[in-house]
Amino acid sequence: MKDEEKFLNRFVNTFEWPESIKKPFYREGFVYATNRTIMVRVPYNDLKRVYEPVDSPKNLPQFPESTCDIELPISVLVETFKSIPQCEERRVEGKAAECDECEGNGEVEWTYEDSDGEEHQKYFDCPICNGYGKVKTKNFYREWLYTSINGVAFRNNELIIMAEAAHALGLDSIKILHLPKSCTPARFQLEPNIDIIIMAAVDVKVDRKISLVENGNNS
Ligand SMILES: [Zn+2]
């Protein structure tokens, strides 16, 4: 692997907790890097750098057994993402129209410090929804939306991380080894020694759909 530090750090989110997962770590022969929704696993012996073992998290998610053999071309992912605006203002209704700023309450609490250094709290009408608790439109960022692969939904953010990682290795496609039927991890493979799991999403609005055929079934 050319730049393993950059490769592994792609999967890490420094805002996540516990502290131990803010960088790649060692566990039982493998090095893992995760943002809690996507996780990559590489055998320690295939890496050059030293990775420290960590106690937390105590249990790591299972990498499911291979149950399918599907080729996911990177070009298909790229075309899909390209077709989604980076950020788009869309109309929202019902529960989705609840103001995120005030959580639908219409009021926000402001804390300010007076000249004596004393803190005061006061409630104001929410400046985002003008106190209504509801908004008519919201911004939708590409990374937050969902794309399904053969009916299984994933957050674009994780698919983008995986596509960029595959591209960095010079790959044209990713192997899909398992697509779950519930809210459990799907398994992908970049190279025979580089496995990725991504948590499938359920009960989400899917924005784009990718349909692929099993290897050997193209006729
Ligand atoms: Zn509001």
Coordinates of N, CA and C and ligand atoms in Angstrom, one line a residue:
M1 N 0.9 -1.2 0.0 CA 0.0 0.0 0.0 C 0.9 1.2 0.0
K2 N 0.6 2.1 -0.9 CA 1.5 3.3 -1.1 C 1.6 4.2 0.1
D3 N 0.4 4.7 0.5 CA 0.4 5.7 1.6 C -0.6 5.2 2.6
E4 N -0.2 4.2 3.4 CA -1.2 3.5 4.3 C -1.8 4.5 5.4
E5 N -1.0 5.4 5.8 CA -1.5 6.4 6.8 C -2.7 7.1 6.2
K6 N -2.5 7.7 5.0 CA -3.6 8.4 4.3 C -4.8 7.5 4.0
F7 N -4.5 6.3 3.6 CA -5.5 5.3 3.3 C -6.4 5.0 4.5
L8 N -5.8 4.7 5.6 CA -6.5 4.3 6.8 C -7.3 5.5 7.4
N9 N -6.6 6.6 7.4 CA -7.2 7.8 8.1 C -8.5 8.3 7.4
R10 N -8.7 7.9 6.1 CA -9.9 8.2 5.4 C -11.1 7.7 6.1
F11 N -11.0 6.6 6.8 CA -12.1 5.9 7.5 C -12.4 6.4 8.9
V12 N -11.5 7.3 9.3 CA -11.6 7.7 10.7 C -12.3 9.1 10.8
N13 N -13.1 9.3 11.8 CA -13.7 10.6 12.0 C -13.3 11.1 13.4
T14 N -12.5 12.1 13.4 CA -11.9 12.6 14.7 C -12.9 13.2 15.6
F15 N -14.2 13.3 15.2 CA -15.2 13.8 16.1 C -15.9 12.7 16.8
E16 N -15.6 11.5 16.4 CA -16.3 10.3 17.0 C -15.6 10.0 18.4
W17 N -16.3 9.2 19.2 CA -15.8 8.7 20.4 C -15.9 7.2 20.4
P18 N -15.2 6.4 21.2 CA -14.3 6.9 22.2 C -13.0 7.4 21.5
E19 N -12.1 8.0 22.3 CA -10.9 8.6 21.9 C -10.1 7.5 21.1
S20 N -10.1 6.3 21.5 CA -9.3 5.2 20.9 C -9.6 5.0 19.4
I21 N -10.8 5.4 18.9 CA -11.1 5.1 17.5 C -10.8 6.3 16.6
K22 N -10.2 7.4 17.2 CA -9.9 8.5 16.4 C -8.7 8.3 15.5
K23 N -8.1 7.1 15.7 CA -7.0 6.7 14.7 C -7.0 5.2 14.5
P24 N -6.4 4.7 13.5 CA -6.4 3.3 13.2 C -5.8 2.6 14.5
F25 N -6.3 1.4 14.7 CA -5.8 0.6 15.9 C -5.6 -0.9 15.6
Y26 N -4.9 -1.5 16.5 CA -4.6 -3.0 16.3 C -5.5 -3.8 17.2
R27 N -6.0 -4.9 16.6 CA -6.7 -5.9 17.4 C -6.6 -7.3 16.8
E28 N -6.0 -8.2 17.5 CA -5.9 -9.6 17.1 C -5.5 -9.9 15.6
G29 N -4.3 -9.3 15.3 CA -3.8 -9.6 14.0 C -4.2 -8.7 12.9
F30 N -5.1 -7.8 13.2 CA -5.6 -6.9 12.2 C -5.5 -5.4 12.6
V31 N -5.5 -4.5 11.7 CA -5.6 -3.1 12.0 C -6.9 -2.6 11.5
Y32 N -7.6 -1.9 12.3 CA -8.9 -1.4 12.0 C -9.0 0.1 12.0
A33 N -9.8 0.7 11.1 CA -10.1 2.1 11.2 C -11.6 2.3 10.9
T34 N -12.2 3.2 11.7 CA -13.7 3.3 11.6 C -14.2 4.7 12.0
N35 N -15.4 5.0 11.4 CA -16.1 6.2 11.9 C -17.4 5.7 12.6
R36 N -17.5 4.5 12.9 CA -18.7 3.8 13.5 C -19.8 3.4 12.5
T37 N -19.7 3.9 11.3 CA -20.6 3.4 10.3 C -19.9 2.6 9.2
I38 N -18.7 3.0 8.9 CA -17.8 2.2 8.0 C -16.6 1.8 8.8
M39 N -16.1 0.6 8.5 CA -14.9 0.1 9.1 C -14.1 -0.7 8.1
V40 N -12.8 -0.4 8.1 CA -11.9 -1.1 7.2 C -11.0 -2.0 8.1
R41 N -10.6 -3.2 7.5 CA -9.7 -4.1 8.2 C -8.6 -4.6 7.3
V42 N -7.4 -4.5 7.8 CA -6.2 -4.9 7.0 C -5.3 -5.8 7.9
P43 N -4.8 -6.9 7.4 CA -3.9 -7.7 8.3 C -2.7 -6.8 8.7
Y44 N -2.4 -6.9 10.0 CA -1.3 -6.1 10.5 C 0.0 -6.4 9.7
N45 N 0.3 -7.6 9.4 CA 1.5 -8.0 8.7 C 1.6 -7.4 7.3
D46 N 0.5 -7.0 6.7 CA 0.6 -6.4 5.4 C 0.8 -4.9 5.5
L47 N 1.0 -4.3 6.7 CA 1.2 -2.9 6.8 C 2.6 -2.7 7.4
K48 N 3.1 -1.5 7.1 CA 4.5 -1.2 7.5 C 4.6 -0.5 8.9
R49 N 3.6 0.4 9.2 CA 3.7 1.2 10.4 C 3.3 0.4 11.6
V50 N 3.5 0.9 12.8 CA 3.1 0.3 14.0 C 1.8 0.8 14.5
Y51 N 0.9 -0.1 14.9 CA -0.4 0.4 15.4 C -0.6 -0.2 16.8
E52 N -1.1 0.6 17.6 CA -1.3 0.2 19.0 C -2.6 -0.5 19.3
P53 N -2.6 -1.5 20.2 CA -3.8 -2.1 20.6 C -4.6 -1.1 21.5
V54 N -5.9 -1.2 21.4 CA -6.8 -0.4 22.3 C -7.8 -1.3 23.0
D55 N -8.2 -0.9 24.2 CA -9.2 -1.7 25.0 C -10.6 -1.4 24.6
S56 N -10.8 -0.2 24.1 CA -12.2 0.2 23.8 C -12.2 0.6 22.3
P57 N -13.2 0.2 21.5 CA -14.4 -0.6 21.9 C -14.0 -2.0 22.2
K58 N -14.7 -2.6 23.2 CA -14.5 -4.0 23.7 C -14.8 -5.0 22.6
N59 N -15.9 -4.8 22.0 CA -16.3 -5.8 20.9 C -16.4 -5.0 19.6
L60 N -15.8 -5.7 18.6 CA -15.9 -5.1 17.2 C -17.0 -5.8 16.5
P61 N -17.6 -5.1 15.5 CA -18.7 -5.8 14.8 C -18.1 -6.9 13.9
Q62 N -18.9 -7.9 13.7 CA -18.5 -9.1 12.9 C -18.4 -8.7 11.4
F63 N -17.4 -9.2 10.7 CA -17.3 -9.1 9.3 C -18.1 -10.3 8.7
P64 N -19.3 -10.1 8.1 CA -20.1 -11.2 7.8 C -19.4 -12.1 6.7
E65 N -19.8 -13.4 6.7 CA -19.4 -14.4 5.7 C -19.8 -13.9 4.3
S66 N -19.1 -14.3 3.3 CA -19.4 -14.0 2.0 C -20.7 -14.8 1.6
T67 N -21.7 -14.0 1.1 CA -22.9 -14.6 0.6 C -23.3 -14.3 -0.8
C68 N -22.5 -13.4 -1.4 CA -22.7 -13.1 -2.8 C -21.4 -12.7 -3.5
D69 N -21.5 -12.5 -4.8 CA -20.3 -12.2 -5.6 C -20.7 -11.2 -6.6
I70 N -20.6 -9.9 -6.2 CA -21.1 -8.8 -7.1 C -20.0 -7.8 -7.3
E71 N -19.8 -7.4 -8.6 CA -18.8 -6.4 -8.9 C -19.5 -5.0 -8.9
L72 N -18.9 -4.1 -8.1 CA -19.4 -2.7 -8.1 C -18.4 -1.8 -8.7
P73 N -18.7 -1.4 -10.0 CA -17.7 -0.6 -10.7 C -17.6 0.8 -10.0
I74 N -16.4 1.3 -9.8 CA -16.2 2.6 -9.2 C -16.9 3.7 -10.1
S75 N -16.9 3.5 -11.4 CA -17.5 4.4 -12.3 C -19.0 4.6 -12.1
V76 N -19.6 3.5 -11.7 CA -21.1 3.6 -11.4 C -21.3 4.4 -10.2
L77 N -20.4 4.3 -9.1 CA -20.6 5.1 -7.9 C -20.3 6.6 -8.3
V78 N -19.3 6.8 -9.1 CA -18.9 8.2 -9.4 C -20.1 8.9 -10.2
E79 N -20.6 8.1 -11.2 CA -21.7 8.7 -12.0 C -22.9 9.0 -11.1
T80 N -23.2 8.1 -10.1 CA -24.3 8.3 -9.2 C -24.1 9.5 -8.4
F81 N -22.9 9.7 -7.8 CA -22.7 10.8 -6.9 C -22.7 12.1 -7.7
K82 N -22.2 12.1 -9.0 CA -22.2 13.3 -9.8 C -23.6 13.7 -10.1
S83 N -24.5 12.8 -10.1 CA -25.9 13.2 -10.5 C -26.7 13.8 -9.3
I84 N -26.0 13.8 -8.1 CA -26.7 14.4 -6.9 C -26.0 15.8 -6.7
P85 N -26.8 16.8 -6.6 CA -26.2 18.1 -6.3 C -25.5 18.1 -4.9
Q86 N -24.4 18.8 -4.8 CA -23.6 18.9 -3.6 C -24.5 19.3 -2.4
C87 N -25.4 20.3 -2.6 CA -26.3 20.8 -1.6 C -27.5 21.3 -2.4
E88 N -28.7 20.9 -1.9 CA -29.9 21.2 -2.6 C -31.0 21.6 -1.6
E89 N -31.6 22.7 -1.9 CA -32.7 23.1 -1.0 C -34.0 22.4 -1.5
R90 N -34.6 21.7 -0.6 CA -35.8 20.9 -1.0 C -37.0 21.3 0.0
R91 N -38.2 21.2 -0.5 CA -39.4 21.3 0.3 C -39.5 20.2 1.3
V92 N -39.9 20.5 2.5 CA -40.1 19.4 3.5 C -41.5 19.5 4.1
E93 N -42.0 18.4 4.5 CA -43.4 18.3 5.1 C -43.4 17.4 6.3
G94 N -44.4 17.6 7.1 CA -44.6 16.7 8.2 C -43.5 16.7 9.2
K95 N -43.1 15.5 9.7 CA -42.0 15.4 10.7 C -40.7 16.0 10.1
A96 N -40.5 15.8 8.8 CA -39.2 16.3 8.2 C -39.1 17.8 8.3
A97 N -40.3 18.4 8.4 CA -40.3 19.9 8.4 C -40.0 20.5 9.8
E98 N -39.9 19.7 10.8 CA -39.5 20.2 12.1 C -38.2 20.9 12.1
C99 N -38.2 22.1 12.7 CA -36.9 22.9 12.6 C -35.8 22.2 13.4
D100 N -34.7 22.0 12.8 CA -33.5 21.4 13.4 C -32.9 22.2 14.5
E101 N -33.0 23.5 14.3 CA -32.3 24.4 15.3 C -33.0 24.4 16.7
C102 N -34.3 24.4 16.7 CA -35.0 24.4 18.0 C -35.7 23.1 18.3
E103 N -35.5 22.1 17.4 CA -36.1 20.8 17.5 C -37.7 20.9 17.6
G104 N -38.2 21.9 16.8 CA -39.6 22.0 16.7 C -40.3 22.8 17.8
N105 N -39.5 23.2 18.8 CA -40.1 24.0 19.9 C -40.4 25.4 19.6
G106 N -39.7 26.0 18.6 CA -40.0 27.4 18.3 C -39.2 28.3 19.1
E107 N -38.5 27.8 20.2 CA -37.7 28.6 21.1 C -36.3 28.1 21.2
V108 N -35.4 29.0 21.3 CA -34.0 28.6 21.6 C -33.5 29.3 22.8
E109 N -32.6 28.6 23.5 CA -32.1 29.2 24.8 C -30.7 29.9 24.4
W110 N -30.6 31.1 24.9 CA -29.3 31.8 24.7 C -28.6 32.0 26.0
T111 N -27.4 31.7 26.0 CA -26.6 32.0 27.2 C -25.7 33.1 26.9
Y112 N -25.7 34.1 27.8 CA -24.7 35.2 27.6 C -24.1 35.6 28.9
E113 N -22.9 36.1 28.8 CA -22.1 36.4 30.0 C -22.1 37.9 30.2
D114 N -22.5 38.4 31.4 CA -22.5 39.9 31.6 C -21.1 40.4 31.9
S115 N -21.0 41.7 32.1 CA -19.6 42.3 32.4 C -19.0 41.8 33.7
D116 N -19.9 41.2 34.6 CA -19.3 40.7 35.8 C -18.9 39.2 35.7
G117 N -19.1 38.7 34.5 CA -18.7 37.3 34.2 C -19.8 36.3 34.6
E118 N -21.0 36.9 34.9 CA -22.1 36.0 35.3 C -22.9 35.5 34.1
E119 N -23.3 34.3 34.1 CA -24.0 33.7 33.0 C -25.5 33.9 33.2
H120 N -26.2 34.2 32.1 CA -27.7 34.4 32.1 C -28.2 33.5 31.0
Q121 N -29.4 33.0 31.2 CA -30.1 32.2 30.2 C -31.4 32.9 29.9
K122 N -31.7 32.9 28.6 CA -33.0 33.5 28.2 C -33.5 32.8 27.0
Y123 N -34.9 32.7 26.9 CA -35.5 32.1 25.7 C -35.9 33.1 24.7
F124 N -35.6 32.8 23.4 CA -36.0 33.7 22.3 C -36.7 32.9 21.3
D125 N -37.5 33.6 20.4 CA -38.0 32.9 19.3 C -36.9 32.4 18.4
C126 N -37.0 31.2 17.9 CA -35.9 30.6 17.1 C -35.7 31.5 15.8
P127 N -34.5 31.9 15.6 CA -34.3 32.7 14.4 C -34.4 32.0 13.1
I128 N -34.3 30.7 13.1 CA -34.4 29.9 11.9 C -35.8 29.8 11.4
C129 N -36.7 29.4 12.3 CA -38.1 29.2 11.9 C -39.0 30.3 12.4
N130 N -38.5 31.4 12.9 CA -39.2 32.5 13.4 C -40.2 32.1 14.5
G131 N -39.9 31.1 15.3 CA -40.8 30.7 16.4 C -41.9 29.7 16.0
Y132 N -42.0 29.4 14.7 CA -43.0 28.4 14.3 C -42.7 27.0 14.6
G133 N -41.5 26.7 14.8 CA -41.1 25.3 15.0 C -41.0 24.4 13.8
K134 N -41.5 25.0 12.6 CA -41.5 24.3 11.4 C -40.8 25.1 10.3
V135 N -40.2 24.5 9.3 CA -39.6 25.2 8.2 C -40.2 24.6 6.9
K136 N -40.1 25.3 5.8 CA -40.7 24.9 4.5 C -39.7 24.2 3.7
T137 N -38.4 24.6 3.8 CA -37.4 23.9 3.0 C -36.2 23.6 3.9
K138 N -35.4 22.7 3.5 CA -34.2 22.4 4.2 C -33.1 22.1 3.2
N139 N -31.8 22.3 3.6 CA -30.7 21.9 2.8 C -30.4 20.5 2.9
F140 N -30.2 19.8 1.7 CA -29.8 18.4 1.7 C -28.5 18.3 1.1
Y141 N -27.5 17.8 1.9 CA -26.2 17.7 1.4 C -26.0 16.3 0.8
R142 N -25.2 16.2 -0.3 CA -25.0 14.9 -0.9 C -24.6 13.8 0.1
E143 N -23.7 14.1 1.0 CA -23.2 13.1 1.9 C -24.2 12.6 2.8
W144 N -25.3 13.3 3.0 CA -26.3 12.9 4.0 C -27.4 12.0 3.4
L145 N -27.5 12.0 2.0 CA -28.5 11.3 1.4 C -28.1 9.8 1.2
Y146 N -29.1 9.0 0.8 CA -28.9 7.6 0.8 C -29.0 7.0 -0.6
T147 N -28.2 6.1 -0.9 CA -28.2 5.4 -2.2 C -28.3 3.9 -1.9
S148 N -29.2 3.2 -2.6 CA -29.4 1.8 -2.4 C -28.6 1.0 -3.4
I149 N -28.0 -0.1 -3.0 CA -27.4 -1.1 -3.9 C -28.2 -2.4 -3.8
N150 N -28.8 -2.7 -4.9 CA -29.7 -3.9 -5.0 C -30.6 -3.9 -3.8
G151 N -31.2 -2.7 -3.5 CA -32.3 -2.6 -2.5 C -31.8 -2.4 -1.1
V152 N -30.5 -2.4 -0.9 CA -29.9 -2.1 0.5 C -29.4 -0.7 0.5
A153 N -29.9 0.1 1.5 CA -29.6 1.5 1.5 C -28.3 1.8 2.3
F154 N -27.5 2.7 1.8 CA -26.3 3.2 2.5 C -26.2 4.7 2.5
R155 N -25.6 5.3 3.5 CA -25.4 6.7 3.5 C -24.3 7.0 2.5
N156 N -24.6 8.0 1.6 CA -23.6 8.4 0.6 C -22.2 8.6 1.2
N157 N -22.1 9.3 2.4 CA -20.9 9.6 3.0 C -19.9 8.3 3.0
E158 N -20.5 7.2 3.4 CA -19.7 6.0 3.6 C -19.3 5.4 2.2
L159 N -20.3 5.5 1.2 CA -20.0 5.0 -0.1 C -18.9 5.8 -0.8
I160 N -18.9 7.1 -0.5 CA -17.9 8.0 -1.0 C -16.5 7.7 -0.4
I161 N -16.5 7.5 0.9 CA -15.2 7.1 1.6 C -14.6 5.9 0.9
M162 N -15.5 4.9 0.7 CA -15.0 3.6 0.1 C -14.6 3.8 -1.3
A163 N -15.3 4.6 -2.1 CA -15.0 4.8 -3.5 C -13.6 5.5 -3.6
E164 N -13.4 6.5 -2.7 CA -12.1 7.2 -2.7 C -11.0 6.3 -2.3
A165 N -11.2 5.4 -1.4 CA -10.2 4.5 -0.9 C -9.8 3.5 -2.1
A166 N -10.8 3.1 -2.8 CA -10.6 2.1 -3.9 C -9.8 2.8 -5.0
H167 N -10.2 4.1 -5.3 CA -9.6 4.9 -6.3 C -8.1 5.1 -5.9
A168 N -7.8 5.4 -4.7 CA -6.4 5.6 -4.2 C -5.6 4.3 -4.4
L169 N -6.2 3.2 -4.4 CA -5.4 1.9 -4.7 C -5.3 1.6 -6.2
G170 N -6.0 2.5 -7.0 CA -5.9 2.2 -8.4 C -6.9 1.2 -8.9
L171 N -7.9 0.9 -8.1 CA -8.9 -0.1 -8.5 C -10.0 0.4 -9.4
D172 N -10.6 -0.4 -10.2 CA -11.7 0.0 -11.1 C -13.0 -0.5 -10.5
S173 N -13.0 -1.4 -9.6 CA -14.2 -1.9 -9.0 C -14.0 -2.5 -7.6
I174 N -15.1 -2.6 -6.9 CA -15.2 -3.1 -5.5 C -16.0 -4.4 -5.5
K175 N -15.6 -5.4 -4.8 CA -16.3 -6.6 -4.7 C -17.4 -6.5 -3.5
I176 N -18.6 -6.9 -3.8 CA -19.6 -6.9 -2.8 C -19.7 -8.4 -2.3
L177 N -19.5 -8.7 -1.1 CA -19.5 -10.0 -0.6 C -20.7 -10.4 0.2
H178 N -21.4 -9.3 0.8 CA -22.6 -9.6 1.6 C -23.4 -8.3 1.6
L179 N -24.7 -8.5 1.3 CA -25.7 -7.4 1.4 C -26.8 -7.9 2.4
P180 N -26.9 -7.2 3.5 CA -27.8 -7.7 4.6 C -29.3 -7.3 4.3
K181 N -30.2 -8.0 5.0 CA -31.6 -7.8 4.8 C -32.1 -6.9 5.9
S182 N -31.3 -6.6 6.9 CA -31.7 -5.7 8.0 C -30.6 -4.7 8.3
C183 N -30.8 -4.0 9.5 CA -29.8 -3.0 9.8 C -28.5 -3.6 10.4
T184 N -27.8 -4.3 9.6 CA -26.6 -5.0 10.0 C -25.5 -4.6 8.9
P185 N -24.2 -5.0 9.2 CA -23.2 -4.5 8.2 C -23.2 -5.3 6.9
A186 N -23.0 -4.6 5.8 CA -22.7 -5.2 4.5 C -21.2 -5.3 4.4
R187 N -20.7 -6.3 3.6 CA -19.3 -6.5 3.5 C -18.8 -6.3 2.0
F188 N -17.8 -5.5 1.9 CA -17.1 -5.2 0.6 C -15.7 -5.6 0.7
Q189 N -15.1 -5.7 -0.5 CA -13.6 -6.1 -0.5 C -13.0 -5.2 -1.6
L190 N -11.9 -4.6 -1.2 CA -11.1 -3.8 -2.2 C -10.1 -4.7 -2.8
E191 N -9.2 -5.3 -2.0 CA -8.3 -6.3 -2.4 C -8.5 -7.5 -1.5
P192 N -8.0 -8.7 -1.8 CA -8.2 -9.8 -1.0 C -7.9 -9.6 0.5
N193 N -7.0 -8.7 0.8 CA -6.7 -8.5 2.2 C -7.3 -7.2 2.8
I194 N -8.1 -6.5 2.0 CA -8.7 -5.3 2.5 C -10.2 -5.4 2.5
D195 N -10.7 -5.6 3.7 CA -12.2 -5.8 3.8 C -12.8 -4.5 4.5
I196 N -14.0 -4.3 4.0 CA -14.8 -3.1 4.5 C -16.2 -3.5 4.9
I197 N -16.7 -3.1 6.1 CA -18.1 -3.2 6.3 C -18.7 -1.9 6.5
I198 N -19.9 -1.8 6.0 CA -20.7 -0.5 6.1 C -22.1 -0.9 6.6
M199 N -22.5 -0.2 7.6 CA -23.8 -0.4 8.2 C -24.9 -0.1 7.2
A200 N -25.8 -1.0 7.0 CA -26.9 -0.7 6.1 C -28.0 0.1 6.9
A201 N -28.7 1.0 6.1 CA -29.7 1.9 6.8 C -31.1 1.3 6.5
V202 N -31.9 1.4 7.4 CA -33.3 1.0 7.2 C -34.3 2.2 7.5
D203 N -35.4 2.1 6.9 CA -36.4 3.2 7.0 C -35.9 4.6 6.7
V204 N -35.1 4.6 5.6 CA -34.6 5.9 5.1 C -35.1 6.2 3.7
K205 N -35.2 7.4 3.3 CA -35.6 7.8 2.0 C -34.4 7.6 1.1
V206 N -34.5 6.7 0.1 CA -33.4 6.5 -0.8 C -33.5 7.4 -2.0
D207 N -32.4 8.1 -2.2 CA -32.3 9.1 -3.3 C -31.9 8.6 -4.6
R208 N -31.0 7.6 -4.7 CA -30.5 7.0 -5.9 C -30.5 5.5 -5.7
K209 N -30.7 4.8 -6.8 CA -30.7 3.3 -6.8 C -29.7 2.7 -7.7
I210 N -28.9 1.8 -7.3 CA -27.9 1.1 -8.1 C -28.3 -0.3 -8.2
S211 N -28.5 -0.9 -9.4 CA -28.8 -2.3 -9.5 C -27.7 -3.0 -10.2
L212 N -27.2 -4.1 -9.6 CA -26.1 -4.8 -10.2 C -26.5 -6.3 -10.3
V213 N -25.8 -7.0 -11.2 CA -26.1 -8.5 -11.3 C -25.0 -9.2 -10.7
E214 N -25.3 -10.4 -10.2 CA -24.3 -11.3 -9.6 C -23.3 -11.8 -10.7
N215 N -22.1 -11.9 -10.3 CA -21.1 -12.5 -11.3 C -21.6 -13.8 -11.8
G216 N -21.5 -14.0 -13.1 CA -21.9 -15.3 -13.7 C -23.4 -15.3 -14.1
N217 N -24.1 -14.2 -13.7 CA -25.5 -14.1 -14.1 C -25.8 -13.1 -15.2
N218 N -24.7 -12.6 -15.8 CA -24.9 -11.6 -16.9 C -25.2 -12.4 -18.1
S219 N -26.4 -12.3 -18.6 CA -26.7 -13.0 -19.9 C -27.4 -12.0 -20.8
Ligands
ZN1 ZN -36.7 26.8 15.0

